[in-house]
């Protein structure tokens, strides 16, 4: 059942282009218009939404963090993303015009379920983004947008994450489409580019041998840091989570802009630091800022592992290891930038002799609060 792979995780990483394509299937028509009729929340209701709140745990929470950037940019609706386990305990402000999005691969995560029950009690409408047909979270939600990743067996979430991102982008773009924001042209062009993303994920997968080699060379390290900015920040957090889960290493993700507010004190000689670099096009200001961050940490002896868009020449002089990813629209970059981090963590776990599919102390679905 592992289809010739040593681990389910490897199989599931390899299945990502198909999972992404399947999640888009039937949701974009030939003219590049989105249709999410299956969600069954009428456009009239979506036009009235004045706040979006996303609740999720772990990797799904990272997808939700990225969704916030997309939703606010394309729809101009305020959006917050919150850990499901924290949500109901702070008495959040919710009403009929709040759209709550609960993201869950399994559909059985108790923290997420309790958060959505609380939201519905307050009158909010809940849309589930879920990978498991008929599971509890979609059953208890007002509407559901299924991800089509297929069954995910490895405890560490990979293909489910990419498809959660796709679903989040679809919701964000759809909200923008029905509300007709000033980003209409951008929305249409991103929808077109989303259709090409599966091929780009495939391209990334074909170039992973140097990443595996690098991972093996770091097997005796204790700590790896991850830096990112904008949508690259949740990607950094996701890279760190994968490494904790699988390699049992101390791994931490930071927003690159926070470096000088504390974390730079951690930098020492030979410390591996993975930096997710935003596209030099689009928000080029943050690109330049992150290039200075790379220079700063390298000047202090860090070993820089840089994930950057192909053709980004500005980062080259400061990258001890350069991992190139295909150019994508700025907000879609996590779909390609996360993949090398999954491969990196999986290979490090293997090199350290860990059980890849069943990491210690973890369960695939967390059905207790
Ligand atoms: O099934 P869910 O998406 O609700 O699960 C949420 C988290 O428990 C899950 O993403 C967890 O963080 C993964 N093991 C991460 O790889």
mmCIF file of C-alpha atoms and ligand atoms in Angstrom:
data_model
loop_
_atom_site.group_PDB
_atom_site.id
_atom_site.type_symbol
_atom_site.label_atom_id
_atom_site.label_comp_id
_atom_site.label_asym_id
_atom_site.label_seq_id
_atom_site.Cartn_x
_atom_site.Cartn_y
_atom_site.Cartn_z
ATOM 1 C CA UNK A 1 0.000 0.000 0.000
ATOM 2 C CA UNK A 2 3.032 2.254 0.245
ATOM 3 C CA UNK A 3 3.270 2.015 -3.536
ATOM 4 C CA UNK A 4 6.973 1.164 -3.541
ATOM 5 C CA UNK A 5 7.961 3.931 -1.113
ATOM 6 C CA UNK A 6 9.667 3.197 2.206
ATOM 7 C CA UNK A 7 7.220 5.377 4.101
ATOM 8 C CA UNK A 8 3.698 6.668 3.653
ATOM 9 C CA UNK A 9 5.091 10.142 4.147
ATOM 10 C CA UNK A 10 7.294 9.815 1.043
ATOM 11 C CA UNK A 11 4.354 8.515 -0.942
ATOM 12 C CA UNK A 12 2.155 11.355 0.263
ATOM 13 C CA UNK A 13 4.794 13.980 -0.554
ATOM 14 C CA UNK A 14 5.003 12.531 -4.063
ATOM 15 C CA UNK A 15 1.214 12.576 -4.426
ATOM 16 C CA UNK A 16 1.030 16.324 -3.897
ATOM 17 C CA UNK A 17 0.778 17.427 -7.535
ATOM 18 C CA UNK A 18 -2.223 15.124 -7.994
ATOM 19 C CA UNK A 19 -3.772 16.152 -4.667
ATOM 20 C CA UNK A 20 -3.499 19.812 -5.664
ATOM 21 C CA UNK A 21 -4.936 19.188 -9.143
ATOM 22 C CA UNK A 22 -7.795 17.095 -7.714
ATOM 23 C CA UNK A 23 -8.691 19.822 -5.240
ATOM 24 C CA UNK A 24 -8.969 22.342 -8.084
ATOM 25 C CA UNK A 25 -10.924 19.993 -10.322
ATOM 26 C CA UNK A 26 -14.390 21.210 -11.257
ATOM 27 C CA UNK A 27 -13.990 24.411 -9.289
ATOM 28 C CA UNK A 28 -12.592 26.630 -12.058
ATOM 29 C CA UNK A 29 -14.373 26.816 -15.430
ATOM 30 C CA UNK A 30 -12.763 27.344 -18.838
ATOM 31 C CA UNK A 31 -13.277 31.106 -18.605
ATOM 32 C CA UNK A 32 -11.313 31.195 -15.336
ATOM 33 C CA UNK A 33 -14.393 31.787 -13.170
ATOM 34 C CA UNK A 34 -14.636 30.043 -9.828
ATOM 35 C CA UNK A 35 -17.715 28.121 -8.897
ATOM 36 C CA UNK A 36 -18.137 26.816 -5.375
ATOM 37 C CA UNK A 37 -21.858 26.012 -5.589
ATOM 38 C CA UNK A 38 -21.196 22.818 -3.624
ATOM 39 C CA UNK A 39 -20.421 24.997 -0.588
ATOM 40 C CA UNK A 40 -24.085 26.021 -0.539
ATOM 41 C CA UNK A 41 -23.566 29.363 1.157
ATOM 42 C CA UNK A 42 -25.461 31.765 -1.109
ATOM 43 C CA UNK A 43 -23.441 34.606 -2.642
ATOM 44 C CA UNK A 44 -25.908 37.012 -1.004
ATOM 45 C CA UNK A 45 -24.811 35.746 2.426
ATOM 46 C CA UNK A 46 -21.124 35.943 1.529
ATOM 47 C CA UNK A 47 -21.588 39.548 0.438
ATOM 48 C CA UNK A 48 -22.806 40.403 3.941
ATOM 49 C CA UNK A 49 -19.870 38.842 5.785
ATOM 50 C CA UNK A 50 -17.965 41.508 7.717
ATOM 51 C CA UNK A 51 -15.370 39.364 9.480
ATOM 52 C CA UNK A 52 -13.668 36.045 8.844
ATOM 53 C CA UNK A 53 -12.223 33.976 11.673
ATOM 54 C CA UNK A 54 -10.173 30.884 10.915
ATOM 55 C CA UNK A 55 -9.702 28.187 13.543
ATOM 56 C CA UNK A 56 -7.423 25.152 13.247
ATOM 57 C CA UNK A 57 -4.551 23.290 14.917
ATOM 58 C CA UNK A 58 -0.998 22.398 13.983
ATOM 59 C CA UNK A 59 -0.331 22.270 10.273
ATOM 60 C CA UNK A 60 -3.923 23.228 9.446
ATOM 61 C CA UNK A 61 -3.388 26.356 11.556
ATOM 62 C CA UNK A 62 -0.409 27.265 9.395
ATOM 63 C CA UNK A 63 -2.640 26.944 6.317
ATOM 64 C CA UNK A 64 -5.078 29.267 8.076
ATOM 65 C CA UNK A 65 -2.338 31.803 8.798
ATOM 66 C CA UNK A 66 -1.527 31.928 5.087
ATOM 67 C CA UNK A 67 -5.230 32.210 4.230
ATOM 68 C CA UNK A 68 -5.430 35.395 6.291
ATOM 69 C CA UNK A 69 -3.008 37.169 3.943
ATOM 70 C CA UNK A 70 -5.007 36.048 0.918
ATOM 71 C CA UNK A 71 -8.459 36.798 2.317
ATOM 72 C CA UNK A 72 -7.585 40.277 3.517
ATOM 73 C CA UNK A 73 -5.745 41.143 0.301
ATOM 74 C CA UNK A 74 -8.355 39.932 -2.167
ATOM 75 C CA UNK A 75 -11.547 40.658 -0.234
ATOM 76 C CA UNK A 76 -10.635 43.487 2.167
ATOM 77 C CA UNK A 77 -12.651 41.658 4.855
ATOM 78 C CA UNK A 78 -10.843 41.655 8.208
ATOM 79 C CA UNK A 79 -9.642 38.138 8.979
ATOM 80 C CA UNK A 80 -8.065 36.603 12.050
ATOM 81 C CA UNK A 81 -6.574 33.163 12.375
ATOM 82 C CA UNK A 82 -6.569 31.581 15.762
ATOM 83 C CA UNK A 83 -5.474 28.330 17.340
ATOM 84 C CA UNK A 84 -8.663 26.359 17.863
ATOM 85 C CA UNK A 85 -7.503 25.388 21.346
ATOM 86 C CA UNK A 86 -7.370 29.033 22.432
ATOM 87 C CA UNK A 87 -10.444 30.291 20.652
ATOM 88 C CA UNK A 88 -13.466 29.732 22.855
ATOM 89 C CA UNK A 89 -11.637 30.406 26.098
ATOM 90 C CA UNK A 90 -11.218 34.090 25.362
ATOM 91 C CA UNK A 91 -14.870 34.796 24.624
ATOM 92 C CA UNK A 92 -14.394 35.883 20.996
ATOM 93 C CA UNK A 93 -16.740 38.425 19.399
ATOM 94 C CA UNK A 94 -18.906 36.642 16.832
ATOM 95 C CA UNK A 95 -22.274 37.234 15.203
ATOM 96 C CA UNK A 96 -24.379 36.335 12.143
ATOM 97 C CA UNK A 97 -22.094 38.282 9.836
ATOM 98 C CA UNK A 98 -18.996 36.401 10.961
ATOM 99 C CA UNK A 99 -17.779 33.614 8.703
ATOM 100 C CA UNK A 100 -15.800 31.058 10.679
ATOM 101 C CA UNK A 101 -13.600 28.712 8.661
ATOM 102 C CA UNK A 102 -12.576 25.518 10.457
ATOM 103 C CA UNK A 103 -9.695 23.709 8.749
ATOM 104 C CA UNK A 104 -9.042 20.051 9.536
ATOM 105 C CA UNK A 105 -7.602 17.131 7.629
ATOM 106 C CA UNK A 106 -9.219 14.465 9.788
ATOM 107 C CA UNK A 107 -12.419 16.301 10.604
ATOM 108 C CA UNK A 108 -12.173 14.834 14.098
ATOM 109 C CA UNK A 109 -9.826 17.201 15.952
ATOM 110 C CA UNK A 110 -11.555 17.931 19.241
ATOM 111 C CA UNK A 111 -10.098 21.417 19.727
ATOM 112 C CA UNK A 112 -11.354 22.486 16.306
ATOM 113 C CA UNK A 113 -14.734 20.855 16.841
ATOM 114 C CA UNK A 114 -15.228 22.646 20.172
ATOM 115 C CA UNK A 115 -14.222 25.968 18.573
ATOM 116 C CA UNK A 116 -16.776 25.603 15.791
ATOM 117 C CA UNK A 117 -19.522 24.548 18.201
ATOM 118 C CA UNK A 118 -18.834 27.687 20.174
ATOM 119 C CA UNK A 119 -18.944 29.809 17.008
ATOM 120 C CA UNK A 120 -22.294 28.377 15.943
ATOM 121 C CA UNK A 121 -23.748 28.943 19.399
ATOM 122 C CA UNK A 122 -22.875 32.617 18.935
ATOM 123 C CA UNK A 123 -24.733 32.701 15.604
ATOM 124 C CA UNK A 124 -21.710 32.639 13.284
ATOM 125 C CA UNK A 125 -21.787 30.617 10.075
ATOM 126 C CA UNK A 126 -19.161 27.889 9.872
ATOM 127 C CA UNK A 127 -17.492 26.664 6.715
ATOM 128 C CA UNK A 128 -15.340 23.542 7.150
ATOM 129 C CA UNK A 129 -12.330 22.845 4.954
ATOM 130 C CA UNK A 130 -11.849 19.134 5.432
ATOM 131 C CA UNK A 131 -10.259 16.079 3.839
ATOM 132 C CA UNK A 132 -12.463 13.377 5.336
ATOM 133 C CA UNK A 133 -15.929 12.837 3.910
ATOM 134 C CA UNK A 134 -18.691 12.656 6.470
ATOM 135 C CA UNK A 135 -16.427 13.283 9.475
ATOM 136 C CA UNK A 136 -17.684 15.182 12.516
ATOM 137 C CA UNK A 137 -16.385 18.691 11.700
ATOM 138 C CA UNK A 138 -18.116 18.961 8.306
ATOM 139 C CA UNK A 139 -21.241 17.306 9.707
ATOM 140 C CA UNK A 140 -21.496 19.952 12.392
ATOM 141 C CA UNK A 141 -20.693 22.880 10.069
ATOM 142 C CA UNK A 142 -23.078 24.936 7.940
ATOM 143 C CA UNK A 143 -21.092 24.168 4.813
ATOM 144 C CA UNK A 144 -18.037 22.272 3.671
ATOM 145 C CA UNK A 145 -15.388 22.567 1.005
ATOM 146 C CA UNK A 146 -13.644 19.224 0.737
ATOM 147 C CA UNK A 147 -9.955 18.943 -0.037
ATOM 148 C CA UNK A 148 -9.240 16.026 -2.349
ATOM 149 C CA UNK A 149 -5.898 14.881 -1.007
ATOM 150 C CA UNK A 150 -7.032 11.279 -0.630
ATOM 151 C CA UNK A 151 -6.317 9.387 2.607
ATOM 152 C CA UNK A 152 -3.314 10.719 4.527
ATOM 153 C CA UNK A 153 -1.734 7.998 6.664
ATOM 154 C CA UNK A 154 1.571 9.469 7.889
ATOM 155 C CA UNK A 155 1.144 11.419 11.117
ATOM 156 C CA UNK A 156 3.032 14.362 9.642
ATOM 157 C CA UNK A 157 0.672 16.219 7.370
ATOM 158 C CA UNK A 158 1.956 17.006 3.869
ATOM 159 C CA UNK A 159 -0.469 16.630 0.982
ATOM 160 C CA UNK A 160 -3.373 17.633 3.211
ATOM 161 C CA UNK A 161 -1.582 20.908 3.923
ATOM 162 C CA UNK A 162 -1.088 21.769 0.269
ATOM 163 C CA UNK A 163 -4.720 21.024 -0.494
ATOM 164 C CA UNK A 164 -5.859 23.071 2.528
ATOM 165 C CA UNK A 165 -3.934 25.960 1.033
ATOM 166 C CA UNK A 166 -5.613 25.428 -2.335
ATOM 167 C CA UNK A 167 -9.036 25.364 -0.650
ATOM 168 C CA UNK A 168 -8.216 28.534 1.294
ATOM 169 C CA UNK A 169 -7.118 30.329 -1.872
ATOM 170 C CA UNK A 170 -10.319 29.183 -3.598
ATOM 171 C CA UNK A 171 -12.431 30.572 -0.758
ATOM 172 C CA UNK A 172 -10.469 33.839 -0.697
ATOM 173 C CA UNK A 173 -10.665 34.294 -4.460
ATOM 174 C CA UNK A 174 -14.328 33.298 -4.503
ATOM 175 C CA UNK A 175 -15.173 35.797 -1.779
ATOM 176 C CA UNK A 176 -13.322 38.415 -3.813
ATOM 177 C CA UNK A 177 -15.191 37.348 -6.943
ATOM 178 C CA UNK A 178 -18.694 37.523 -5.418
ATOM 179 C CA UNK A 179 -17.967 40.795 -3.647
ATOM 180 C CA UNK A 180 -16.318 42.358 -6.698
ATOM 181 C CA UNK A 181 -13.347 44.039 -5.031
ATOM 182 C CA UNK A 182 -10.951 46.261 -6.910
ATOM 183 C CA UNK A 183 -8.595 43.297 -7.257
ATOM 184 C CA UNK A 184 -10.820 41.693 -9.918
ATOM 185 C CA UNK A 185 -8.086 41.520 -12.577
ATOM 186 C CA UNK A 186 -5.559 40.144 -10.134
ATOM 187 C CA UNK A 187 -8.083 37.536 -8.978
ATOM 188 C CA UNK A 188 -8.637 36.362 -12.558
ATOM 189 C CA UNK A 189 -4.927 36.105 -13.229
ATOM 190 C CA UNK A 190 -4.249 34.237 -9.966
ATOM 191 C CA UNK A 191 -7.027 31.768 -10.751
ATOM 192 C CA UNK A 192 -5.248 31.060 -14.047
ATOM 193 C CA UNK A 193 -1.913 30.625 -12.279
ATOM 194 C CA UNK A 194 -3.462 28.347 -9.680
ATOM 195 C CA UNK A 195 -4.300 25.960 -12.506
ATOM 196 C CA UNK A 196 -0.568 25.657 -13.260
ATOM 197 C CA UNK A 197 0.501 25.054 -9.682
ATOM 198 C CA UNK A 198 0.390 21.238 -9.743
ATOM 199 C CA UNK A 199 3.038 21.225 -12.471
ATOM 200 C CA UNK A 200 5.211 23.545 -10.403
ATOM 201 C CA UNK A 201 4.932 21.336 -7.321
ATOM 202 C CA UNK A 202 6.036 18.489 -9.557
ATOM 203 C CA UNK A 203 9.038 20.530 -10.743
ATOM 204 C CA UNK A 204 10.065 21.106 -7.127
ATOM 205 C CA UNK A 205 9.825 17.397 -6.353
ATOM 206 C CA UNK A 206 12.143 16.598 -9.226
ATOM 207 C CA UNK A 207 14.931 18.748 -7.794
ATOM 208 C CA UNK A 208 15.001 17.446 -4.221
ATOM 209 C CA UNK A 209 18.176 15.325 -4.230
ATOM 210 C CA UNK A 210 20.462 18.173 -2.991
ATOM 211 C CA UNK A 211 17.934 18.873 -0.207
ATOM 212 C CA UNK A 212 18.086 15.248 0.923
ATOM 213 C CA UNK A 213 21.872 15.340 0.819
ATOM 214 C CA UNK A 214 21.914 18.539 2.874
ATOM 215 C CA UNK A 215 19.503 17.034 5.422
ATOM 216 C CA UNK A 216 21.749 13.991 5.890
ATOM 217 C CA UNK A 217 24.733 16.264 6.507
ATOM 218 C CA UNK A 218 22.871 17.975 9.366
ATOM 219 C CA UNK A 219 21.828 14.805 11.183
ATOM 220 C CA UNK A 220 24.009 15.526 14.226
ATOM 221 C CA UNK A 221 22.855 19.113 14.767
ATOM 222 C CA UNK A 222 20.699 20.033 17.750
ATOM 223 C CA UNK A 223 18.924 23.113 16.487
ATOM 224 C CA UNK A 224 17.638 24.455 13.192
ATOM 225 C CA UNK A 225 16.012 27.880 12.889
ATOM 226 C CA UNK A 226 13.537 28.942 10.198
ATOM 227 C CA UNK A 227 12.888 32.504 9.075
ATOM 228 C CA UNK A 228 10.209 33.878 6.807
ATOM 229 C CA UNK A 229 8.202 36.962 6.176
ATOM 230 C CA UNK A 230 4.681 37.666 4.869
ATOM 231 C CA UNK A 231 3.285 34.299 3.647
ATOM 232 C CA UNK A 232 6.776 32.864 4.121
ATOM 233 C CA UNK A 233 6.409 33.268 7.882
ATOM 234 C CA UNK A 234 3.802 30.504 8.320
ATOM 235 C CA UNK A 235 5.905 28.416 5.908
ATOM 236 C CA UNK A 236 8.840 28.851 8.308
ATOM 237 C CA UNK A 237 6.620 27.757 11.212
ATOM 238 C CA UNK A 238 5.489 24.733 9.222
ATOM 239 C CA UNK A 239 9.094 23.792 8.390
ATOM 240 C CA UNK A 240 9.947 23.978 12.095
ATOM 241 C CA UNK A 241 6.908 21.931 13.122
ATOM 242 C CA UNK A 242 7.793 19.189 10.656
ATOM 243 C CA UNK A 243 11.325 19.025 12.019
ATOM 244 C CA UNK A 244 10.150 18.815 15.634
ATOM 245 C CA UNK A 245 7.638 16.085 14.853
ATOM 246 C CA UNK A 246 9.868 13.966 12.680
ATOM 247 C CA UNK A 247 13.486 14.614 13.617
ATOM 248 C CA UNK A 248 12.856 15.439 17.310
ATOM 249 C CA UNK A 249 15.156 18.411 16.910
ATOM 250 C CA UNK A 250 14.835 21.810 18.450
ATOM 251 C CA UNK A 251 13.383 23.812 15.601
ATOM 252 C CA UNK A 252 11.868 27.249 15.742
ATOM 253 C CA UNK A 253 10.290 29.505 13.167
ATOM 254 C CA UNK A 254 10.484 33.287 13.358
ATOM 255 C CA UNK A 255 9.123 36.218 11.434
ATOM 256 C CA UNK A 256 12.295 37.612 9.862
ATOM 257 C CA UNK A 257 11.379 41.138 10.948
ATOM 258 C CA UNK A 258 11.541 39.970 14.576
ATOM 259 C CA UNK A 259 15.201 38.921 14.344
ATOM 260 C CA UNK A 260 16.570 42.122 15.810
ATOM 261 C CA UNK A 261 13.946 42.045 18.573
ATOM 262 C CA UNK A 262 15.517 38.974 20.151
ATOM 263 C CA UNK A 263 16.119 35.837 18.090
ATOM 264 C CA UNK A 264 19.340 37.136 16.509
ATOM 265 C CA UNK A 265 20.960 36.462 19.895
ATOM 266 C CA UNK A 266 20.596 32.748 19.104
ATOM 267 C CA UNK A 267 22.778 32.938 16.008
ATOM 268 C CA UNK A 268 26.132 31.266 16.426
ATOM 269 C CA UNK A 269 28.789 29.685 14.241
ATOM 270 C CA UNK A 270 27.507 26.854 12.023
ATOM 271 C CA UNK A 271 23.909 27.085 13.208
ATOM 272 C CA UNK A 272 21.706 26.016 10.281
ATOM 273 C CA UNK A 273 19.148 28.712 9.474
ATOM 274 C CA UNK A 274 16.569 28.112 6.771
ATOM 275 C CA UNK A 275 15.281 31.303 5.174
ATOM 276 C CA UNK A 276 12.158 31.415 3.019
ATOM 277 C CA UNK A 277 12.655 34.338 0.647
ATOM 278 C CA UNK A 278 9.626 36.091 -0.845
ATOM 279 C CA UNK A 279 9.463 36.722 -4.556
ATOM 280 C CA UNK A 280 11.654 39.633 -5.699
ATOM 281 C CA UNK A 281 8.684 40.723 -7.826
ATOM 282 C CA UNK A 282 5.543 41.968 -6.120
ATOM 283 C CA UNK A 283 6.400 42.978 -2.571
ATOM 284 C CA UNK A 284 10.034 43.652 -3.361
ATOM 285 C CA UNK A 285 10.540 45.787 -0.231
ATOM 286 C CA UNK A 286 10.276 42.756 1.998
ATOM 287 C CA UNK A 287 12.463 40.817 -0.382
ATOM 288 C CA UNK A 288 15.253 43.343 0.089
ATOM 289 C CA UNK A 289 14.755 43.336 3.840
ATOM 290 C CA UNK A 290 15.058 39.586 4.052
ATOM 291 C CA UNK A 291 18.223 39.670 1.954
ATOM 292 C CA UNK A 292 19.716 41.990 4.608
ATOM 293 C CA UNK A 293 18.565 39.548 7.307
ATOM 294 C CA UNK A 294 20.433 36.762 5.520
ATOM 295 C CA UNK A 295 23.549 38.941 5.370
ATOM 296 C CA UNK A 296 23.234 39.732 9.098
ATOM 297 C CA UNK A 297 22.946 36.140 10.226
ATOM 298 C CA UNK A 298 25.678 34.985 7.885
ATOM 299 C CA UNK A 299 28.016 37.670 9.202
ATOM 300 C CA UNK A 300 27.485 36.034 12.619
ATOM 301 C CA UNK A 301 28.515 32.637 11.311
ATOM 302 C CA UNK A 302 25.149 31.003 10.586
ATOM 303 C CA UNK A 303 24.974 28.424 7.833
ATOM 304 C CA UNK A 304 22.319 29.837 5.538
ATOM 305 C CA UNK A 305 19.920 27.536 3.719
ATOM 306 C CA UNK A 306 17.982 29.753 1.374
ATOM 307 C CA UNK A 307 14.730 28.895 -0.390
ATOM 308 C CA UNK A 308 14.307 31.435 -3.151
ATOM 309 C CA UNK A 309 12.593 31.926 -6.460
ATOM 310 C CA UNK A 310 14.530 30.707 -9.483
ATOM 311 C CA UNK A 311 16.445 33.631 -10.967
ATOM 312 C CA UNK A 312 16.648 35.555 -7.685
ATOM 313 C CA UNK A 313 20.279 36.598 -8.083
ATOM 314 C CA UNK A 314 20.318 38.970 -5.093
ATOM 315 C CA UNK A 315 20.334 36.142 -2.525
ATOM 316 C CA UNK A 316 23.029 34.023 -4.167
ATOM 317 C CA UNK A 317 26.119 35.576 -2.582
ATOM 318 C CA UNK A 318 24.738 34.940 0.902
ATOM 319 C CA UNK A 319 23.341 31.434 0.476
ATOM 320 C CA UNK A 320 25.531 28.590 1.728
ATOM 321 C CA UNK A 321 22.863 26.313 0.263
ATOM 322 C CA UNK A 322 20.405 27.546 -2.321
ATOM 323 C CA UNK A 323 17.110 25.750 -2.918
ATOM 324 C CA UNK A 324 15.372 27.172 -5.958
ATOM 325 C CA UNK A 325 11.601 27.121 -6.439
ATOM 326 C CA UNK A 326 9.554 28.139 -9.481
ATOM 327 C CA UNK A 327 8.152 31.681 -9.680
ATOM 328 C CA UNK A 328 4.520 31.930 -8.560
ATOM 329 C CA UNK A 329 2.206 34.817 -7.688
ATOM 330 C CA UNK A 330 3.383 36.232 -4.339
ATOM 331 C CA UNK A 331 0.504 34.846 -2.273
ATOM 332 C CA UNK A 332 0.753 31.348 -3.775
ATOM 333 C CA UNK A 333 4.438 30.827 -2.960
ATOM 334 C CA UNK A 334 3.745 28.593 0.089
ATOM 335 C CA UNK A 335 2.464 25.885 -2.272
ATOM 336 C CA UNK A 336 5.963 25.440 -3.667
ATOM 337 C CA UNK A 337 8.110 26.706 -0.766
ATOM 338 C CA UNK A 338 6.776 24.167 1.752
ATOM 339 C CA UNK A 339 7.685 21.109 -0.289
ATOM 340 C CA UNK A 340 11.493 21.250 0.239
ATOM 341 C CA UNK A 341 10.872 21.632 3.987
ATOM 342 C CA UNK A 342 8.788 18.453 4.050
ATOM 343 C CA UNK A 343 11.494 16.556 2.191
ATOM 344 C CA UNK A 344 14.163 18.050 4.476
ATOM 345 C CA UNK A 345 12.376 16.929 7.667
ATOM 346 C CA UNK A 346 11.579 13.481 6.331
ATOM 347 C CA UNK A 347 15.195 12.864 5.300
ATOM 348 C CA UNK A 348 16.570 14.149 8.602
ATOM 349 C CA UNK A 349 14.210 11.849 10.498
ATOM 350 C CA UNK A 350 15.417 8.910 8.424
ATOM 351 C CA UNK A 351 19.067 9.866 8.923
ATOM 352 C CA UNK A 352 18.500 10.026 12.677
ATOM 353 C CA UNK A 353 16.877 6.589 12.666
ATOM 354 C CA UNK A 354 13.425 7.838 13.645
ATOM 355 C CA UNK A 355 10.120 6.252 12.820
ATOM 356 C CA UNK A 356 8.922 8.517 9.988
ATOM 357 C CA UNK A 357 5.243 7.618 9.726
ATOM 358 C CA UNK A 358 4.571 7.217 13.441
ATOM 359 C CA UNK A 359 6.639 9.775 15.382
ATOM 360 C CA UNK A 360 6.883 9.180 19.112
ATOM 361 C CA UNK A 361 4.104 10.552 21.347
ATOM 362 C CA UNK A 362 1.896 11.647 18.434
ATOM 363 C CA UNK A 363 -1.419 10.448 17.013
ATOM 364 C CA UNK A 364 -2.760 11.110 13.522
ATOM 365 C CA UNK A 365 -5.912 12.623 14.824
ATOM 366 C CA UNK A 366 -6.206 14.268 18.207
ATOM 367 C CA UNK A 367 -9.675 13.508 19.469
ATOM 368 C CA UNK A 368 -9.223 14.823 22.997
ATOM 369 C CA UNK A 369 -8.983 18.455 24.016
HETATM 370 O O1 LIG B 1 -6.751 16.577 11.357
HETATM 371 P P1 LIG B 1 -6.358 17.994 11.617
HETATM 372 O O2 LIG B 1 -5.984 18.721 10.367
HETATM 373 O O3 LIG B 1 -7.430 18.755 12.370
HETATM 374 O O4 LIG B 1 -5.092 17.935 12.537
HETATM 375 C C1 LIG B 1 -4.506 19.097 13.067
HETATM 376 C C2 LIG B 1 -3.145 18.817 13.649
HETATM 377 O O5 LIG B 1 -3.231 17.899 14.685
HETATM 378 C C3 LIG B 1 -2.167 18.292 12.592
HETATM 379 O O6 LIG B 1 -2.041 19.156 11.514
HETATM 380 C C4 LIG B 1 -0.784 18.045 13.215
HETATM 381 O O7 LIG B 1 -0.206 19.265 13.576
HETATM 382 C C5 LIG B 1 0.101 17.271 12.214
HETATM 383 N N1 LIG B 1 0.672 16.118 12.852
HETATM 384 C C6 LIG B 1 1.199 18.118 11.626
HETATM 385 O O8 LIG B 1 2.040 17.411 10.780
#
